[in-house]
């Protein structure tokens, strides 16, 4: 009995600390554990369901941690336009820290002068247009190497390959070339396979994978985008194989505009609007991270009439925002044509119904690189190969379940057979 009295008093005292303003609404919580039992196996889905009942801005208590969950574009707009500075802190879990803490990482550093220095370095040296243009040939080499290895592994179109595995090596070697001007992994090497296996397990068990935990010298840059790139590419291929109409349409665009006599190049991207729409639709339905990296209130503030306490955690449910039926027609349908309409939205942080890379000061600095790599890699594979499902599997029979973890990987890795394209696509079929 005394234990329950103590738990109630402790929880009541904690809530009293925030009584200077009304918190956003939320479900009733238990003493000590709060709403932890309502998180579920897929927190983004659980929180989206709770938001239907409690509203697009709600409070959850994860243990003693006050967590504010944002699940709509209009609340996200208010956050990033009116409270971007005060909510620019980071709530970092122990699993996301390396041996020397989190202050070396651009993603996990608190908003201070050190973070501003890292951000300036990335935006003026690594991800500026001139630097990206200079690395164009390197990206092409990494992608063509991936395609060659895929074709070899498929034994001339007879064997299914683990698509995500090859995407991972390509993305990781892109980062290696950006920093060290060399490949860091080789899919033909045993250690490459081991690294891929362990990176996937880290993502599943510890949350967001951070290569800096393995290679401390990379900590300041935080090249964890390898897994987010991999998941986006894998989902794009899965959705295309699941939707043959879209696959045929994007291949028609690629092969009619590029032709059969050369490989796709980066300069082709601007002339391939449907390919770009496929990438956008993939990012809408399957954002690399279902939640943006957790923000933290560096001071208390008032948002839409509610008090956001100092040091509370802010979770932006990008997965829910991208599937909001109030914003998107047929939100669960993979339909790239929605991004072909005039005045379409983009992912550069200005349209809050579509923020897979975030917005404001803490927006992903590697977005300019991703906007080049994703369409080039996907387009190259679709231009040069036809793709088949293994073992007579039909598109409608594909398992499109999301896996557990912070990044939205497929529950079952995508396996498909690449067959080298040898002739013109029959546009009249």
Short mmCIF file of C-alpha atoms in Angstrom, two decimals:
data_model
loop_
_atom_site.label_atom_id
_atom_site.label_comp_id
_atom_site.label_asym_id
_atom_site.label_seq_id
_atom_site.Cartn_x
_atom_site.Cartn_y
_atom_site.Cartn_z
CA UNK A 1 0.00 0.00 0.00
CA UNK A 2 2.78 2.43 0.90
CA UNK A 3 4.44 1.70 -2.44
CA UNK A 4 1.31 2.70 -4.38
CA UNK A 5 0.91 5.85 -2.30
CA UNK A 6 4.53 6.75 -3.03
CA UNK A 7 4.10 6.13 -6.77
CA UNK A 8 0.99 8.28 -6.90
CA UNK A 9 2.69 11.07 -4.96
CA UNK A 10 5.77 10.93 -7.21
CA UNK A 11 3.69 11.09 -10.37
CA UNK A 12 1.50 13.82 -8.99
CA UNK A 13 4.53 15.87 -7.98
CA UNK A 14 6.00 15.48 -11.46
CA UNK A 15 2.80 16.66 -13.08
CA UNK A 16 2.58 19.54 -10.64
CA UNK A 17 5.95 20.78 -11.89
CA UNK A 18 4.28 21.56 -15.22
CA UNK A 19 1.08 23.04 -13.84
CA UNK A 20 2.06 26.57 -14.88
CA UNK A 21 0.30 25.93 -18.22
CA UNK A 22 -2.12 23.52 -19.83
CA UNK A 23 -0.41 20.65 -21.58
CA UNK A 24 -1.77 19.32 -24.87
CA UNK A 25 -4.44 16.63 -24.34
CA UNK A 26 -3.50 12.99 -24.17
CA UNK A 27 -4.50 9.57 -22.86
CA UNK A 28 -4.59 8.78 -19.16
CA UNK A 29 -1.24 7.53 -17.93
CA UNK A 30 -0.19 5.05 -15.27
CA UNK A 31 1.98 5.96 -12.30
CA UNK A 32 5.72 5.68 -12.96
CA UNK A 33 5.44 3.99 -16.39
CA UNK A 34 3.15 6.64 -17.89
CA UNK A 35 1.90 5.68 -21.37
CA UNK A 36 4.69 3.25 -22.18
CA UNK A 37 2.27 0.33 -22.60
CA UNK A 38 0.45 2.27 -25.33
CA UNK A 39 3.55 2.62 -27.48
CA UNK A 40 3.17 -0.80 -29.12
CA UNK A 41 5.45 -2.54 -31.62
CA UNK A 42 5.04 0.27 -34.17
CA UNK A 43 5.03 3.56 -32.22
CA UNK A 44 4.28 5.68 -35.29
CA UNK A 45 1.10 3.69 -35.93
CA UNK A 46 0.12 3.60 -32.25
CA UNK A 47 0.60 7.36 -31.90
CA UNK A 48 -1.31 8.03 -35.13
CA UNK A 49 -4.29 6.09 -33.73
CA UNK A 50 -4.08 7.97 -30.43
CA UNK A 51 -3.99 11.26 -32.36
CA UNK A 52 -7.34 10.42 -33.96
CA UNK A 53 -8.83 10.49 -30.46
CA UNK A 54 -6.76 13.15 -28.68
CA UNK A 55 -5.86 15.52 -31.50
CA UNK A 56 -2.89 16.41 -33.75
CA UNK A 57 -0.90 17.73 -30.79
CA UNK A 58 -0.99 15.51 -27.72
CA UNK A 59 0.97 14.70 -24.58
CA UNK A 60 2.29 11.28 -23.68
CA UNK A 61 4.33 10.35 -20.63
CA UNK A 62 7.04 7.84 -21.46
CA UNK A 63 7.96 7.04 -17.90
CA UNK A 64 8.65 10.45 -16.40
CA UNK A 65 9.50 12.02 -19.77
CA UNK A 66 6.96 14.52 -21.07
CA UNK A 67 6.58 13.82 -24.79
CA UNK A 68 4.59 16.02 -27.17
CA UNK A 69 3.57 14.24 -30.38
CA UNK A 70 2.75 16.26 -33.51
CA UNK A 71 0.67 14.45 -36.13
CA UNK A 72 -0.60 17.06 -38.60
CA UNK A 73 0.84 19.53 -41.09
CA UNK A 74 -0.75 22.61 -39.52
CA UNK A 75 0.78 21.87 -36.10
CA UNK A 76 4.14 21.12 -37.76
CA UNK A 77 3.89 24.46 -39.57
CA UNK A 78 3.40 26.29 -36.27
CA UNK A 79 6.31 24.41 -34.70
CA UNK A 80 8.83 25.15 -37.44
CA UNK A 81 7.68 28.66 -38.29
CA UNK A 82 7.05 30.08 -34.83
CA UNK A 83 9.06 27.93 -32.40
CA UNK A 84 11.98 26.64 -34.42
CA UNK A 85 14.68 28.07 -32.15
CA UNK A 86 13.25 27.11 -28.76
CA UNK A 87 12.47 23.59 -30.01
CA UNK A 88 15.82 23.09 -31.74
CA UNK A 89 17.34 21.10 -28.87
CA UNK A 90 17.87 17.36 -29.04
CA UNK A 91 16.51 14.64 -26.78
CA UNK A 92 19.13 11.93 -27.17
CA UNK A 93 18.83 8.39 -25.86
CA UNK A 94 21.83 6.46 -24.56
CA UNK A 95 21.60 4.04 -27.48
CA UNK A 96 22.18 6.96 -29.85
CA UNK A 97 25.39 8.04 -28.13
CA UNK A 98 28.89 6.81 -28.84
CA UNK A 99 31.57 6.30 -26.24
CA UNK A 100 32.31 10.01 -26.14
CA UNK A 101 28.75 11.30 -25.97
CA UNK A 102 26.72 12.96 -28.68
CA UNK A 103 28.29 16.40 -29.08
CA UNK A 104 30.48 15.34 -31.99
CA UNK A 105 27.51 14.61 -34.23
CA UNK A 106 25.64 17.16 -36.31
CA UNK A 107 22.39 15.23 -35.90
CA UNK A 108 22.63 14.72 -32.13
CA UNK A 109 24.46 17.86 -30.99
CA UNK A 110 22.51 20.39 -28.98
CA UNK A 111 21.71 23.70 -30.65
CA UNK A 112 24.77 25.78 -29.80
CA UNK A 113 27.88 27.33 -31.36
CA UNK A 114 29.47 23.91 -31.91
CA UNK A 115 26.40 22.71 -33.81
CA UNK A 116 26.36 25.90 -35.91
CA UNK A 117 30.00 25.29 -36.86
CA UNK A 118 29.21 21.72 -37.95
CA UNK A 119 26.14 22.86 -39.89
CA UNK A 120 28.13 25.57 -41.65
CA UNK A 121 30.82 23.03 -42.56
CA UNK A 122 28.25 20.68 -44.09
CA UNK A 123 26.30 23.32 -45.98
CA UNK A 124 29.33 25.20 -47.34
CA UNK A 125 31.81 22.36 -47.89
CA UNK A 126 30.20 18.93 -48.20
CA UNK A 127 26.67 19.42 -49.48
CA UNK A 128 27.07 22.64 -51.45
CA UNK A 129 26.25 22.42 -55.18
CA UNK A 130 29.84 22.92 -56.39
CA UNK A 131 31.12 20.10 -54.18
CA UNK A 132 28.28 17.79 -55.21
CA UNK A 133 28.91 18.57 -58.89
CA UNK A 134 32.59 17.72 -58.46
CA UNK A 135 31.63 14.32 -57.02
CA UNK A 136 29.25 13.44 -59.86
CA UNK A 137 31.56 10.88 -61.46
CA UNK A 138 32.14 9.20 -58.09
CA UNK A 139 28.41 8.72 -57.57
CA UNK A 140 28.05 7.29 -61.06
CA UNK A 141 30.91 4.86 -60.42
CA UNK A 142 29.39 3.65 -57.12
CA UNK A 143 26.00 3.11 -58.74
CA UNK A 144 27.41 1.32 -61.78
CA UNK A 145 29.48 -0.89 -59.49
CA UNK A 146 26.29 -1.77 -57.60
CA UNK A 147 24.54 -2.67 -60.86
CA UNK A 148 27.44 -4.85 -62.01
CA UNK A 149 27.50 -6.76 -58.72
CA UNK A 150 23.72 -7.20 -58.80
CA UNK A 151 23.88 -8.68 -62.28
CA UNK A 152 26.69 -11.04 -61.29
CA UNK A 153 24.79 -12.18 -58.20
CA UNK A 154 21.68 -12.81 -60.29
CA UNK A 155 23.63 -15.22 -62.56
CA UNK A 156 22.35 -13.63 -65.76
CA UNK A 157 18.76 -13.27 -64.59
CA UNK A 158 18.14 -16.63 -62.94
CA UNK A 159 18.65 -15.87 -59.24
CA UNK A 160 16.88 -13.43 -56.92
CA UNK A 161 19.10 -10.93 -55.09
CA UNK A 162 18.69 -9.17 -51.75
CA UNK A 163 18.07 -5.71 -53.16
CA UNK A 164 18.57 -3.83 -49.89
CA UNK A 165 22.01 -5.36 -49.36
CA UNK A 166 23.35 -3.85 -52.58
CA UNK A 167 21.72 -0.50 -51.85
CA UNK A 168 23.45 -0.46 -48.47
CA UNK A 169 26.92 -1.04 -49.91
CA UNK A 170 26.36 1.63 -52.55
CA UNK A 171 25.17 4.22 -50.02
CA UNK A 172 27.95 3.45 -47.55
CA UNK A 173 30.63 3.70 -50.22
CA UNK A 174 29.21 7.03 -51.36
CA UNK A 175 29.83 8.33 -47.85
CA UNK A 176 33.30 6.78 -47.86
CA UNK A 177 34.18 8.54 -51.09
CA UNK A 178 32.79 11.82 -49.80
CA UNK A 179 35.14 11.71 -46.79
CA UNK A 180 38.08 9.46 -47.70
CA UNK A 181 37.85 9.29 -51.52
CA UNK A 182 37.66 5.49 -51.37
CA UNK A 183 35.19 2.64 -50.98
CA UNK A 184 34.86 1.42 -47.40
CA UNK A 185 33.00 -1.83 -48.07
CA UNK A 186 32.92 -4.44 -50.78
CA UNK A 187 29.92 -6.72 -51.09
CA UNK A 188 32.24 -9.51 -52.22
CA UNK A 189 34.17 -9.36 -48.94
CA UNK A 190 33.06 -11.37 -45.94
CA UNK A 191 33.50 -8.39 -43.63
CA UNK A 192 31.17 -6.38 -45.87
CA UNK A 193 28.38 -8.89 -45.33
CA UNK A 194 29.11 -8.98 -41.61
CA UNK A 195 28.95 -5.21 -41.39
CA UNK A 196 25.63 -5.12 -43.25
CA UNK A 197 24.18 -7.77 -40.93
CA UNK A 198 25.28 -5.94 -37.79
CA UNK A 199 24.12 -2.55 -39.10
CA UNK A 200 20.63 -3.97 -39.63
CA UNK A 201 20.62 -5.46 -36.13
CA UNK A 202 21.75 -2.18 -34.58
CA UNK A 203 18.85 -0.46 -36.32
CA UNK A 204 16.42 -3.05 -35.03
CA UNK A 205 17.61 -3.24 -31.43
CA UNK A 206 19.15 0.11 -30.60
CA UNK A 207 17.10 2.39 -32.80
CA UNK A 208 18.74 4.53 -35.41
CA UNK A 209 22.00 3.07 -36.71
CA UNK A 210 25.01 5.30 -36.29
CA UNK A 211 28.12 4.24 -38.15
CA UNK A 212 30.09 6.59 -35.91
CA UNK A 213 29.69 4.02 -33.13
CA UNK A 214 31.84 1.69 -35.24
CA UNK A 215 34.15 4.29 -36.80
CA UNK A 216 34.72 7.09 -34.24
CA UNK A 217 36.57 9.21 -36.80
CA UNK A 218 33.23 9.68 -38.60
CA UNK A 219 31.37 10.83 -35.50
CA UNK A 220 31.42 14.56 -36.37
CA UNK A 221 29.73 13.98 -39.74
CA UNK A 222 27.33 11.26 -38.58
CA UNK A 223 26.94 9.40 -41.91
CA UNK A 224 23.93 7.39 -40.74
CA UNK A 225 22.05 8.26 -43.90
CA UNK A 226 23.23 4.96 -45.38
CA UNK A 227 20.33 3.09 -43.81
CA UNK A 228 17.75 5.76 -44.61
CA UNK A 229 18.90 5.72 -48.24
CA UNK A 230 18.73 1.93 -48.27
CA UNK A 231 15.20 1.81 -46.85
CA UNK A 232 13.92 4.42 -49.32
CA UNK A 233 15.42 2.60 -52.31
CA UNK A 234 14.13 -0.77 -51.13
CA UNK A 235 10.61 0.58 -50.60
CA UNK A 236 10.65 2.28 -54.02
CA UNK A 237 11.54 -0.99 -55.74
CA UNK A 238 8.98 -2.89 -53.64
CA UNK A 239 6.18 -0.45 -54.50
CA UNK A 240 7.07 -0.58 -58.20
CA UNK A 241 7.02 -4.38 -58.27
CA UNK A 242 3.77 -4.27 -56.29
CA UNK A 243 2.30 -1.82 -58.84
CA UNK A 244 3.25 -3.03 -62.35
CA UNK A 245 1.42 -0.13 -64.02
CA UNK A 246 3.69 2.39 -62.33
CA UNK A 247 6.79 0.28 -63.04
CA UNK A 248 6.00 0.11 -66.73
CA UNK A 249 5.25 3.84 -66.91
CA UNK A 250 8.50 4.93 -65.28
CA UNK A 251 10.52 2.53 -67.45
CA UNK A 252 8.83 3.92 -70.55
CA UNK A 253 9.88 7.43 -69.51
CA UNK A 254 13.47 6.38 -68.83
CA UNK A 255 13.98 4.35 -71.99
CA UNK A 256 12.27 6.79 -74.33
CA UNK A 257 14.18 9.84 -73.05
CA UNK A 258 17.59 8.25 -72.45
CA UNK A 259 17.60 5.56 -75.12
CA UNK A 260 19.28 2.15 -75.10
CA UNK A 261 22.82 3.19 -76.02
CA UNK A 262 24.02 4.90 -72.83
CA UNK A 263 23.65 4.78 -69.07
CA UNK A 264 21.51 7.23 -67.16
CA UNK A 265 23.38 10.32 -65.95
CA UNK A 266 22.63 12.89 -63.27
CA UNK A 267 21.88 15.53 -65.88
CA UNK A 268 18.92 13.40 -67.02
CA UNK A 269 17.07 13.74 -63.71
CA UNK A 270 15.49 17.11 -64.49
CA UNK A 271 13.97 15.64 -67.68
CA UNK A 272 12.39 12.69 -65.86
CA UNK A 273 9.40 14.11 -63.95
CA UNK A 274 7.66 10.77 -63.43
CA UNK A 275 10.79 9.22 -61.92
CA UNK A 276 10.97 12.18 -59.54
CA UNK A 277 7.30 11.67 -58.70
CA UNK A 278 7.98 8.00 -57.87
CA UNK A 279 10.72 9.07 -55.43
CA UNK A 280 8.42 11.63 -53.81
CA UNK A 281 5.55 9.17 -53.48
CA UNK A 282 7.89 6.65 -51.87
CA UNK A 283 9.08 9.26 -49.36
CA UNK A 284 5.46 10.20 -48.58
CA UNK A 285 4.28 6.64 -47.88
CA UNK A 286 7.56 5.35 -46.45
CA UNK A 287 9.58 8.20 -44.94
CA UNK A 288 13.13 7.12 -43.98
CA UNK A 289 12.29 7.81 -40.33
CA UNK A 290 8.66 7.61 -39.16
CA UNK A 291 9.48 10.30 -36.59
CA UNK A 292 11.93 13.11 -37.14
CA UNK A 293 14.95 12.83 -34.82
CA UNK A 294 13.51 13.88 -31.42
CA UNK A 295 13.51 17.62 -30.72
CA UNK A 296 13.74 19.04 -27.20
CA UNK A 297 12.32 22.26 -25.79
CA UNK A 298 15.27 24.32 -24.52
CA UNK A 299 12.74 26.49 -22.66
CA UNK A 300 9.01 26.41 -22.08
CA UNK A 301 6.86 27.92 -24.81
CA UNK A 302 3.24 28.31 -25.85
CA UNK A 303 2.18 26.45 -29.00
CA UNK A 304 -1.37 26.75 -30.29
CA UNK A 305 -2.57 27.64 -26.80
CA UNK A 306 -0.81 24.75 -25.05
CA UNK A 307 2.22 24.84 -22.79
CA UNK A 308 5.29 22.94 -23.97
CA UNK A 309 7.44 22.43 -20.85
CA UNK A 310 11.17 22.95 -20.83
CA UNK A 311 13.14 19.75 -21.62
CA UNK A 312 10.08 17.99 -22.99
CA UNK A 313 10.59 15.75 -25.99
CA UNK A 314 8.93 16.68 -29.30
CA UNK A 315 8.14 13.89 -31.77
CA UNK A 316 6.96 14.83 -35.26
CA UNK A 317 5.11 11.85 -36.73
CA UNK A 318 6.09 12.25 -40.39
CA UNK A 319 4.54 8.87 -41.21
CA UNK A 320 1.12 10.04 -39.99
CA UNK A 321 1.40 13.45 -41.69
CA UNK A 322 2.16 11.80 -45.03
CA UNK A 323 -0.96 9.63 -44.74
CA UNK A 324 -3.36 12.28 -43.47
CA UNK A 325 -6.66 11.91 -45.41
CA UNK A 326 -7.44 15.57 -44.73
CA UNK A 327 -4.46 16.52 -46.89
CA UNK A 328 -3.92 13.64 -49.32
CA UNK A 329 -6.48 12.01 -51.62
CA UNK A 330 -6.46 8.21 -51.29
CA UNK A 331 -3.49 8.46 -48.90
CA UNK A 332 -2.76 4.72 -48.77
CA UNK A 333 -2.57 4.39 -52.56
CA UNK A 334 0.85 4.45 -54.24
CA UNK A 335 0.02 7.01 -56.92
CA UNK A 336 2.98 9.11 -58.17
CA UNK A 337 0.65 11.08 -60.43
CA UNK A 338 -0.33 13.19 -57.40
CA UNK A 339 3.12 14.82 -57.68
CA UNK A 340 2.72 15.54 -61.40
CA UNK A 341 0.02 18.14 -60.82
CA UNK A 342 0.72 21.88 -61.10
CA UNK A 343 1.98 23.59 -57.93
CA UNK A 344 2.93 20.23 -56.46
CA UNK A 345 4.65 20.07 -53.09
CA UNK A 346 8.33 19.28 -52.58
CA UNK A 347 10.41 17.88 -49.72
CA UNK A 348 12.63 20.91 -49.10
CA UNK A 349 10.95 21.84 -45.82
CA UNK A 350 8.55 24.47 -47.13
CA UNK A 351 5.47 22.27 -47.47
CA UNK A 352 4.66 20.88 -44.05
CA UNK A 353 2.43 18.11 -45.34
CA UNK A 354 5.56 16.55 -46.84
CA UNK A 355 8.67 16.80 -44.64
CA UNK A 356 10.56 13.47 -44.87
CA UNK A 357 13.83 15.37 -44.33
CA UNK A 358 12.44 17.67 -41.67
CA UNK A 359 12.27 21.46 -41.74
CA UNK A 360 13.84 24.48 -40.12
CA UNK A 361 17.26 24.61 -38.50
CA UNK A 362 17.47 20.89 -37.81
CA UNK A 363 16.50 19.81 -41.32
CA UNK A 364 18.67 17.01 -42.72
CA UNK A 365 21.72 18.74 -44.26
CA UNK A 366 22.26 15.83 -46.68
CA UNK A 367 18.96 16.43 -48.49
CA UNK A 368 20.74 17.95 -51.57
CA UNK A 369 22.81 14.76 -51.86
CA UNK A 370 19.78 12.50 -51.42
CA UNK A 371 17.88 14.41 -54.13
CA UNK A 372 20.62 13.38 -56.57
CA UNK A 373 21.43 9.87 -55.38
CA UNK A 374 17.89 8.49 -55.02
CA UNK A 375 16.63 9.22 -58.56
CA UNK A 376 19.98 8.36 -60.17
CA UNK A 377 20.30 5.00 -58.42
CA UNK A 378 16.66 3.99 -58.90
CA UNK A 379 16.52 5.29 -62.45
CA UNK A 380 19.71 3.47 -63.42
CA UNK A 381 18.33 0.15 -62.18
CA UNK A 382 15.01 0.63 -63.94
CA UNK A 383 16.62 1.82 -67.18
CA UNK A 384 19.15 -1.01 -67.45
CA UNK A 385 17.18 -3.94 -66.02
CA UNK A 386 13.78 -5.53 -66.19
CA UNK A 387 12.71 -6.87 -62.78
CA UNK A 388 10.97 -10.12 -61.93
CA UNK A 389 9.58 -11.51 -58.70
CA UNK A 390 11.02 -14.91 -57.69
CA UNK A 391 9.28 -18.28 -57.44
CA UNK A 392 6.24 -17.22 -59.44
CA UNK A 393 5.21 -14.67 -56.81
CA UNK A 394 2.47 -12.33 -58.04
CA UNK A 395 2.58 -8.56 -57.32
CA UNK A 396 -0.59 -8.68 -55.24
CA UNK A 397 0.93 -11.47 -53.10
CA UNK A 398 3.94 -9.42 -51.99
CA UNK A 399 4.39 -8.85 -48.26
CA UNK A 400 4.47 -5.05 -47.83
CA UNK A 401 4.63 -5.12 -44.02
CA UNK A 402 6.87 -2.61 -42.26
CA UNK A 403 9.55 -3.95 -39.95
CA UNK A 404 10.29 -2.86 -36.42
CA UNK A 405 12.92 -0.25 -35.66
CA UNK A 406 13.43 3.47 -35.97
CA UNK A 407 14.02 3.34 -39.72
CA UNK A 408 11.14 2.02 -41.80
CA UNK A 409 12.67 -1.08 -43.39
CA UNK A 410 10.54 -3.81 -44.92
CA UNK A 411 9.77 -6.62 -42.51
CA UNK A 412 10.85 -9.12 -45.17
CA UNK A 413 13.84 -8.01 -47.28
CA UNK A 414 12.95 -7.47 -50.92
CA UNK A 415 14.25 -10.17 -53.23
CA UNK A 416 13.95 -9.71 -56.98
CA UNK A 417 15.60 -10.89 -60.20
CA UNK A 418 17.33 -8.27 -62.38
CA UNK A 419 17.36 -9.15 -66.10
CA UNK A 420 19.55 -7.02 -68.35
CA UNK A 421 17.38 -4.98 -70.73
CA UNK A 422 18.32 -5.89 -74.30
CA UNK A 423 15.84 -4.14 -76.54
CA UNK A 424 13.36 -1.30 -76.87
CA UNK A 425 10.30 -1.31 -74.65
CA UNK A 426 7.09 -1.94 -76.56
CA UNK A 427 5.25 1.31 -75.93
CA UNK A 428 2.07 -0.08 -77.50
CA UNK A 429 1.57 -3.05 -75.17
#
